[in-house]
């Protein structure tokens, strides 16, 4: 079945550092790809998504590009802030199925 | 901005008891979901619900689980006889169209602790 593997955490960075969280997937066909973020005490919020190959999703300075050839959707941000501290989940979904399949989540801590 | 709400935020129960977790999806959404996250593990899909019936369920969603939309606003997950391994965070989600292609919006979760 479909699966998602994302970089193990936790990740600790200093403010203004560059962030990459790796995500690769295994799926048949052409899934939609998502990054969700979970701030402390809150639910999962959609951060960005891409629905076809070479699409770039972006939001709040975060970006991820749908790479079909490497089955990857790595999350990047050029300069992280303390407020970006959260758990980040990579996920995929397929047309014809209702479910989102998530990775384990990567906890990011940004220090001032 | 519309949001999914869940109650209670934390539920503690004894093994073997029944629990009902409640969710109010976004009002114009038609597809509803439950997911769970056991501490330290992945967020896992349990069930999806559309047009007053289950449209998809996972292997986890066995006979002890049921879902219902008792009125026009609530969506509930019932666990008939809780087990220790049911302790987890349970997330409700909703989407306007099929979750395979549309964005799912999540609630803040209910933490279920089974003693």
GROMACS .gro file of N, CA, C and O in nm, chain A residues 25-68:
model
  176
   25UNK      N    1   0.790   0.914  -0.083
   25UNK     CA    2   0.666   0.838  -0.076
   25UNK      C    3   0.672   0.717  -0.169
   25UNK      O    4   0.752   0.713  -0.263
   26UNK      N    5   0.587   0.622  -0.139
   26UNK     CA    6   0.565   0.507  -0.226
   26UNK      C    7   0.417   0.502  -0.257
   26UNK      O    8   0.334   0.497  -0.166
   27UNK      N    9   0.384   0.509  -0.385
   27UNK     CA   10   0.243   0.509  -0.423
   27UNK      C   11   0.231   0.472  -0.569
   27UNK      O   12   0.321   0.498  -0.649
   28UNK      N   13   0.121   0.413  -0.604
   28UNK     CA   14   0.090   0.391  -0.745
   28UNK      C   15   0.023   0.516  -0.800
   28UNK      O   16  -0.035   0.596  -0.725
   29UNK      N   17   0.032   0.536  -0.927
   29UNK     CA   18  -0.037   0.647  -0.988
   29UNK      C   19   0.022   0.782  -0.954
   29UNK      O   20   0.143   0.795  -0.932
   30UNK      N   21  -0.067   0.881  -0.943
   30UNK     CA   22  -0.023   1.019  -0.924
   30UNK      C   23  -0.092   1.078  -0.802
   30UNK      O   24  -0.194   1.145  -0.813
   31UNK      N   25  -0.032   1.055  -0.685
   31UNK     CA   26  -0.096   1.105  -0.563
   31UNK      C   27  -0.087   1.257  -0.552
   31UNK      O   28  -0.004   1.319  -0.619
   32UNK      N   29  -0.171   1.315  -0.470
   32UNK     CA   30  -0.154   1.453  -0.426
   32UNK      C   31  -0.065   1.450  -0.302
   32UNK      O   32  -0.071   1.357  -0.223
   33UNK      N   33   0.017   1.553  -0.287
   33UNK     CA   34   0.115   1.557  -0.178
   33UNK      C   35   0.088   1.676  -0.089
   33UNK      O   36   0.054   1.785  -0.138
   34UNK      N   37   0.106   1.657   0.041
   34UNK     CA   38   0.071   1.760   0.139
   34UNK      C   39   0.181   1.772   0.245
   34UNK      O   40   0.248   1.674   0.278
   35UNK      N   41   0.193   1.889   0.300
   35UNK     CA   42   0.260   1.910   0.427
   35UNK      C   43   0.160   1.973   0.523
   35UNK      O   44   0.097   2.074   0.491
   36UNK      N   45   0.145   1.908   0.638
   36UNK     CA   46   0.064   1.961   0.747
   36UNK      C   47   0.156   2.000   0.862
   36UNK      O   48   0.262   1.940   0.881
   37UNK      N   49   0.112   2.099   0.941
   37UNK     CA   50   0.188   2.142   1.058
   37UNK      C   51   0.099   2.135   1.181
   37UNK      O   52  -0.022   2.164   1.173
   38UNK      N   53   0.157   2.092   1.290
   38UNK     CA   54   0.083   2.084   1.417
   38UNK      C   55   0.157   2.165   1.521
   38UNK      O   56   0.265   2.126   1.569
   39UNK      N   57   0.101   2.280   1.558
   39UNK     CA   58   0.158   2.361   1.664
   39UNK      C   59   0.117   2.302   1.799
   39UNK      O   60   0.016   2.233   1.809
   40UNK      N   61   0.192   2.329   1.903
   40UNK     CA   62   0.163   2.270   2.034
   40UNK      C   63   0.019   2.293   2.076
   40UNK      O   64  -0.031   2.405   2.074
   41UNK      N   65  -0.050   2.185   2.114
   41UNK     CA   66  -0.187   2.195   2.164
   41UNK      C   67  -0.292   2.214   2.057
   41UNK      O   68  -0.409   2.233   2.089
   42UNK      N   69  -0.254   2.208   1.930
   42UNK     CA   70  -0.350   2.232   1.822
   42UNK      C   71  -0.359   2.112   1.729
   42UNK      O   72  -0.283   2.017   1.740
   43UNK      N   73  -0.457   2.117   1.639
   43UNK     CA   74  -0.472   2.011   1.539
   43UNK      C   75  -0.380   2.031   1.421
   43UNK      O   76  -0.302   2.126   1.417
   44UNK      N   77  -0.390   1.941   1.326
   44UNK     CA   78  -0.308   1.952   1.205
   44UNK      C   79  -0.366   2.060   1.114
   44UNK      O   80  -0.486   2.064   1.088
   45UNK      N   81  -0.277   2.145   1.064
   45UNK     CA   82  -0.319   2.250   0.971
   45UNK      C   83  -0.245   2.228   0.839
   45UNK      O   84  -0.126   2.201   0.838
   46UNK      N   85  -0.318   2.244   0.730
   46UNK     CA   86  -0.252   2.233   0.601
   46UNK      C   87  -0.152   2.346   0.584
   46UNK      O   88  -0.185   2.464   0.602
   47UNK      N   89  -0.029   2.311   0.550
   47UNK     CA   90   0.074   2.412   0.525
   47UNK      C   91   0.084   2.440   0.375
   47UNK      O   92   0.083   2.555   0.333
   48UNK      N   93   0.094   2.334   0.296
   48UNK     CA   94   0.101   2.351   0.152
   48UNK      C   95   0.070   2.217   0.085
   48UNK      O   96   0.075   2.113   0.149
   49UNK      N   97   0.041   2.225  -0.044
   49UNK     CA   98   0.014   2.101  -0.117
   49UNK      C   99   0.053   2.116  -0.263
   49UNK      O  100   0.070   2.228  -0.314
   50UNK      N  101   0.066   2.001  -0.330
   50UNK     CA  102   0.093   1.998  -0.474
   50UNK      C  103   0.019   1.878  -0.530
   50UNK      O  104   0.016   1.771  -0.468
   51UNK      N  105  -0.040   1.895  -0.645
   51UNK     CA  106  -0.126   1.790  -0.698
   51UNK      C  107  -0.073   1.723  -0.824
   51UNK      O  108  -0.128   1.622  -0.867
   52UNK      N  109   0.033   1.777  -0.884
   52UNK     CA  110   0.090   1.709  -1.000
   52UNK      C  111   0.239   1.734  -1.007
   52UNK      O  112   0.293   1.826  -0.944
   53UNK      N  113   0.305   1.651  -1.085
   53UNK     CA  114   0.450   1.653  -1.095
   53UNK      C  115   0.500   1.792  -1.132
   53UNK      O  116   0.441   1.861  -1.216
   54UNK      N  117   0.609   1.833  -1.064
   54UNK     CA  118   0.678   1.961  -1.082
   54UNK      C  119   0.603   2.080  -1.024
   54UNK      O  120   0.654   2.193  -1.028
   55UNK      N  121   0.486   2.058  -0.969
   55UNK     CA  122   0.416   2.165  -0.898
   55UNK      C  123   0.497   2.204  -0.775
   55UNK      O  124   0.552   2.118  -0.707
   56UNK      N  125   0.497   2.331  -0.743
   56UNK     CA  126   0.559   2.378  -0.619
   56UNK      C  127   0.449   2.433  -0.530
   56UNK      O  128   0.376   2.524  -0.570
   57UNK      N  129   0.439   2.377  -0.411
   57UNK     CA  130   0.349   2.434  -0.311
   57UNK      C  131   0.427   2.532  -0.226
   57UNK      O  132   0.545   2.509  -0.196
   58UNK      N  133   0.363   2.641  -0.184
   58UNK     CA  134   0.432   2.737  -0.099
   58UNK      C  135   0.334   2.808  -0.008
   58UNK      O  136   0.218   2.829  -0.042
   59UNK      N  137   0.383   2.843   0.111
   59UNK     CA  138   0.301   2.913   0.209
   59UNK      C  139   0.390   2.955   0.325
   59UNK      O  140   0.474   2.877   0.371
   60UNK      N  141   0.374   3.076   0.374
   60UNK     CA  142   0.445   3.128   0.492
   60UNK      C  143   0.597   3.111   0.478
   60UNK      O  144   0.666   3.089   0.578
   61UNK      N  145   0.650   3.120   0.358
   61UNK     CA  146   0.793   3.107   0.337
   61UNK      C  147   0.840   2.963   0.318
   61UNK      O  148   0.956   2.939   0.285
   62UNK      N  149   0.752   2.867   0.339
   62UNK     CA  150   0.784   2.726   0.317
   62UNK      C  151   0.755   2.690   0.172
   62UNK      O  152   0.661   2.741   0.111
   63UNK      N  153   0.837   2.598   0.119
   63UNK     CA  154   0.816   2.550  -0.018
   63UNK      C  155   0.842   2.400  -0.024
   63UNK      O  156   0.922   2.347   0.054
   64UNK      N  157   0.775   2.335  -0.119
   64UNK     CA  158   0.805   2.195  -0.148
   64UNK      C  159   0.768   2.170  -0.294
   64UNK      O  160   0.664   2.220  -0.340
   65UNK      N  161   0.850   2.094  -0.364
   65UNK     CA  162   0.826   2.066  -0.506
   65UNK      C  163   0.799   1.918  -0.525
   65UNK      O  164   0.872   1.833  -0.473
   66UNK      N  165   0.697   1.887  -0.599
   66UNK     CA  166   0.654   1.751  -0.629
   66UNK      C  167   0.753   1.694  -0.732
   66UNK      O  168   0.751   1.733  -0.849
   67UNK      N  169   0.836   1.600  -0.688
   67UNK     CA  170   0.936   1.539  -0.777
   67UNK      C  171   0.894   1.396  -0.803
   67UNK      O  172   0.915   1.307  -0.720
   68UNK      N  173   0.837   1.374  -0.918
   68UNK     CA  174   0.790   1.240  -0.953
   68UNK      C  175   0.906   1.143  -0.973
   68UNK      O  176   0.899   1.027  -0.933
   0.00000   0.00000   0.00000
